[in-house]
Amino acid sequence: MKLPIYQWIGQMLAALGVVLSLAFVAYELKLSRDMARADIYQQRTAMEIDINLASLAPETLRSALQLWGNDHSSMTQSERSVVRTYLTVWLTTTENAHYQFELGLLPEEEWLNQRDIAASQARRPCFQRIWGNIQGIYRSSFVEAVDPSIAEAGAVDCLWND
């Protein structure tokens, strides 16, 4: 009489083992998929950044950033364009960090640091205007994550005519 009970318990334990191993395999597949997505996203981000940086000469970037920090009202249209490109590259890098964070591949502390840097950048002249023009190119979850910090930083007067 005890043998059928032991058989039943053994079969239930075996079935439970199969279910647990299938759950583990499914979890491992999800992790592999997330890693592949992150890698593809990283490669795409690197290509976008390379394309944008190819249009910037180091000296032009340096002088435009210096003017942006000191006397942004006297910037030429070309220098403003350089600043917009710089911010697009920088924000694309930040957005990539946010995506890595969402996938669990970047620690929360590092993401919060990136978000705080975005808030400090938002205090620079015309950042709010540029952000308003380019935020549509980023994922909505990224915009929702950084927008409150950027808004909290407050708008700095923008003396650009465009």
mmCIF file of C-alpha atoms in Angstrom:
data_model
loop_
_atom_site.group_PDB
_atom_site.id
_atom_site.type_symbol
_atom_site.label_atom_id
_atom_site.label_comp_id
_atom_site.label_asym_id
_atom_site.label_seq_id
_atom_site.Cartn_x
_atom_site.Cartn_y
_atom_site.Cartn_z
ATOM 1 C CA MET A 1 0.000 0.000 0.000
ATOM 2 C CA LYS A 2 2.865 2.381 0.706
ATOM 3 C CA LEU A 3 4.525 1.794 -2.655
ATOM 4 C CA PRO A 4 1.825 3.608 -4.712
ATOM 5 C CA ILE A 5 2.053 6.633 -2.389
ATOM 6 C CA TYR A 6 5.824 6.763 -2.809
ATOM 7 C CA GLN A 7 5.428 6.443 -6.571
ATOM 8 C CA TRP A 8 2.914 9.273 -6.627
ATOM 9 C CA ILE A 9 5.172 11.513 -4.505
ATOM 10 C CA GLY A 10 8.117 10.648 -6.755
ATOM 11 C CA GLN A 11 6.141 11.515 -9.883
ATOM 12 C CA MET A 12 4.976 14.811 -8.404
ATOM 13 C CA LEU A 13 8.559 15.733 -7.437
ATOM 14 C CA ALA A 14 9.765 14.824 -10.925
ATOM 15 C CA ALA A 15 7.005 16.927 -12.507
ATOM 16 C CA LEU A 16 7.872 19.832 -10.200
ATOM 17 C CA GLY A 17 11.531 19.489 -11.196
ATOM 18 C CA VAL A 18 10.591 19.652 -14.886
ATOM 19 C CA VAL A 19 8.419 22.746 -14.336
ATOM 20 C CA LEU A 20 11.179 24.493 -12.344
ATOM 21 C CA SER A 21 13.810 23.672 -14.951
ATOM 22 C CA LEU A 22 11.536 24.992 -17.732
ATOM 23 C CA ALA A 23 10.991 28.194 -15.752
ATOM 24 C CA PHE A 24 14.752 28.556 -15.334
ATOM 25 C CA VAL A 25 15.316 28.023 -19.073
ATOM 26 C CA ALA A 26 12.635 30.636 -19.872
ATOM 27 C CA TYR A 27 14.334 33.107 -17.516
ATOM 28 C CA GLU A 28 17.719 32.446 -19.120
ATOM 29 C CA LEU A 29 16.195 33.007 -22.585
ATOM 30 C CA LYS A 30 14.763 36.326 -21.407
ATOM 31 C CA LEU A 31 18.168 37.392 -20.091
ATOM 32 C CA SER A 32 19.819 36.397 -23.360
ATOM 33 C CA ARG A 33 17.223 38.351 -25.329
ATOM 34 C CA ASP A 34 17.719 41.407 -23.118
ATOM 35 C CA MET A 35 21.491 41.219 -23.575
ATOM 36 C CA ALA A 36 21.104 40.930 -27.351
ATOM 37 C CA ARG A 37 18.706 43.899 -27.430
ATOM 38 C CA ALA A 38 21.088 45.954 -25.306
ATOM 39 C CA ASP A 39 24.002 45.068 -27.570
ATOM 40 C CA ILE A 40 22.076 46.023 -30.709
ATOM 41 C CA TYR A 41 20.911 49.261 -29.083
ATOM 42 C CA GLN A 42 24.478 50.021 -28.016
ATOM 43 C CA GLN A 43 25.754 49.475 -31.561
ATOM 44 C CA ARG A 44 23.022 51.662 -33.040
ATOM 45 C CA THR A 45 23.771 54.410 -30.532
ATOM 46 C CA ALA A 46 27.474 54.226 -31.363
ATOM 47 C CA MET A 47 26.703 54.581 -35.080
ATOM 48 C CA GLU A 48 24.441 57.592 -34.492
ATOM 49 C CA ILE A 49 27.092 59.232 -32.339
ATOM 50 C CA ASP A 50 29.806 58.552 -34.918
ATOM 51 C CA ILE A 51 27.683 60.125 -37.647
ATOM 52 C CA ASN A 52 27.021 63.229 -35.552
ATOM 53 C CA LEU A 53 30.620 63.590 -34.391
ATOM 54 C CA ALA A 54 31.947 63.221 -37.925
ATOM 55 C CA SER A 55 30.449 66.608 -38.719
ATOM 56 C CA LEU A 56 32.232 68.331 -35.835
ATOM 57 C CA ALA A 57 35.807 69.533 -35.907
ATOM 58 C CA PRO A 58 37.346 69.499 -32.391
ATOM 59 C CA GLU A 59 38.337 73.167 -32.520
ATOM 60 C CA THR A 60 34.895 74.225 -33.731
ATOM 61 C CA LEU A 61 33.256 72.219 -30.951
ATOM 62 C CA ARG A 62 35.599 73.609 -28.326
ATOM 63 C CA SER A 63 35.058 77.236 -29.328
ATOM 64 C CA ALA A 64 31.270 76.804 -29.633
ATOM 65 C CA LEU A 65 31.041 75.204 -26.183
ATOM 66 C CA GLN A 66 33.189 77.960 -24.727
ATOM 67 C CA LEU A 67 30.931 80.642 -26.213
ATOM 68 C CA TRP A 68 27.853 78.732 -25.094
ATOM 69 C CA GLY A 69 29.109 78.846 -21.531
ATOM 70 C CA ASN A 70 30.260 82.464 -21.574
ATOM 71 C CA ASP A 71 28.501 84.605 -24.184
ATOM 72 C CA HIS A 72 25.841 82.594 -25.957
ATOM 73 C CA SER A 73 24.155 85.700 -27.377
ATOM 74 C CA SER A 74 27.053 86.319 -29.768
ATOM 75 C CA MET A 75 27.054 82.797 -31.207
ATOM 76 C CA THR A 76 26.724 82.375 -34.948
ATOM 77 C CA GLN A 77 24.156 80.050 -36.498
ATOM 78 C CA SER A 78 26.951 77.572 -37.219
ATOM 79 C CA GLU A 79 28.079 77.585 -33.586
ATOM 80 C CA ARG A 80 24.498 77.082 -32.417
ATOM 81 C CA SER A 81 24.245 74.111 -34.734
ATOM 82 C CA VAL A 82 27.420 72.665 -33.222
ATOM 83 C CA VAL A 83 25.937 73.026 -29.722
ATOM 84 C CA ARG A 84 22.724 71.301 -30.846
ATOM 85 C CA THR A 85 24.749 68.443 -32.322
ATOM 86 C CA TYR A 86 26.804 68.171 -29.129
ATOM 87 C CA LEU A 87 23.645 68.029 -27.011
ATOM 88 C CA THR A 88 22.079 65.455 -29.313
ATOM 89 C CA VAL A 89 25.167 63.246 -28.968
ATOM 90 C CA TRP A 90 25.292 63.737 -25.221
ATOM 91 C CA LEU A 91 21.567 63.067 -24.751
ATOM 92 C CA THR A 92 21.773 59.988 -27.001
ATOM 93 C CA THR A 93 24.486 58.622 -24.733
ATOM 94 C CA THR A 94 22.347 59.386 -21.682
ATOM 95 C CA GLU A 95 19.336 57.741 -23.295
ATOM 96 C CA ASN A 96 21.425 54.647 -23.975
ATOM 97 C CA ALA A 97 22.355 54.533 -20.277
ATOM 98 C CA HIS A 98 18.651 54.747 -19.410
ATOM 99 C CA TYR A 99 17.854 51.830 -21.699
ATOM 100 C CA GLN A 100 20.641 49.780 -20.099
ATOM 101 C CA PHE A 101 19.167 50.678 -16.689
ATOM 102 C CA GLU A 102 15.671 49.607 -17.765
ATOM 103 C CA LEU A 103 17.055 46.221 -18.820
ATOM 104 C CA GLY A 104 18.751 45.824 -15.454
ATOM 105 C CA LEU A 105 22.238 46.055 -16.952
ATOM 106 C CA LEU A 106 23.176 49.384 -15.350
ATOM 107 C CA PRO A 107 22.995 49.925 -11.595
ATOM 108 C CA GLU A 108 20.423 52.428 -10.375
ATOM 109 C CA GLU A 109 23.148 54.566 -8.796
ATOM 110 C CA GLU A 110 24.832 55.065 -12.174
ATOM 111 C CA TRP A 111 21.548 55.919 -13.876
ATOM 112 C CA LEU A 112 20.648 58.448 -11.165
ATOM 113 C CA ASN A 113 24.080 60.014 -11.630
ATOM 114 C CA GLN A 114 23.424 60.347 -15.386
ATOM 115 C CA ARG A 115 20.022 61.884 -14.672
ATOM 116 C CA ASP A 116 21.575 64.399 -12.259
ATOM 117 C CA ILE A 117 24.138 65.366 -14.905
ATOM 118 C CA ALA A 118 21.233 65.983 -17.298
ATOM 119 C CA ALA A 119 19.675 68.289 -14.711
ATOM 120 C CA SER A 120 22.948 70.204 -14.355
ATOM 121 C CA GLN A 121 23.243 70.533 -18.153
ATOM 122 C CA ALA A 122 19.671 71.848 -18.195
ATOM 123 C CA ARG A 123 20.853 74.940 -16.331
ATOM 124 C CA ARG A 124 22.926 76.001 -19.334
ATOM 125 C CA PRO A 125 21.616 78.679 -21.701
ATOM 126 C CA CYS A 126 19.111 77.513 -24.333
ATOM 127 C CA PHE A 127 19.179 73.881 -23.162
ATOM 128 C CA GLN A 128 15.442 73.928 -22.460
ATOM 129 C CA ARG A 129 14.716 75.231 -25.967
ATOM 130 C CA ILE A 130 16.950 72.621 -27.597
ATOM 131 C CA TRP A 131 15.470 69.853 -25.411
ATOM 132 C CA GLY A 132 11.977 70.930 -26.432
ATOM 133 C CA ASN A 133 12.952 70.623 -30.089
ATOM 134 C CA ILE A 134 14.744 67.265 -29.956
ATOM 135 C CA GLN A 135 13.038 65.276 -27.207
ATOM 136 C CA GLY A 136 10.765 63.652 -29.785
ATOM 137 C CA ILE A 137 13.670 61.601 -31.167
ATOM 138 C CA TYR A 138 14.078 59.698 -27.894
ATOM 139 C CA ARG A 139 12.097 56.875 -26.341
ATOM 140 C CA SER A 140 9.134 58.123 -24.315
ATOM 141 C CA SER A 141 10.297 56.290 -21.173
ATOM 142 C CA PHE A 142 13.583 58.217 -21.316
ATOM 143 C CA VAL A 143 11.812 61.538 -21.788
ATOM 144 C CA GLU A 144 9.517 60.750 -18.853
ATOM 145 C CA ALA A 145 12.532 59.837 -16.709
ATOM 146 C CA VAL A 146 14.570 62.993 -17.346
ATOM 147 C CA ASP A 147 11.908 65.601 -18.107
ATOM 148 C CA PRO A 148 11.047 66.328 -14.439
ATOM 149 C CA SER A 149 14.733 66.837 -13.586
ATOM 150 C CA ILE A 150 15.209 69.098 -16.597
ATOM 151 C CA ALA A 151 12.091 71.125 -15.793
ATOM 152 C CA GLU A 152 13.146 71.409 -12.155
ATOM 153 C CA ALA A 153 16.494 72.860 -13.216
ATOM 154 C CA GLY A 154 14.660 75.882 -14.547
ATOM 155 C CA ALA A 155 14.984 77.600 -17.876
ATOM 156 C CA VAL A 156 17.922 79.888 -18.500
ATOM 157 C CA ASP A 157 17.263 82.835 -20.768
ATOM 158 C CA CYS A 158 18.033 82.026 -24.342
ATOM 159 C CA LEU A 159 19.195 84.989 -26.367
ATOM 160 C CA TRP A 160 19.218 83.142 -29.673
ATOM 161 C CA ASN A 161 16.982 84.556 -32.349
ATOM 162 C CA ASP A 162 15.925 81.248 -33.866
#
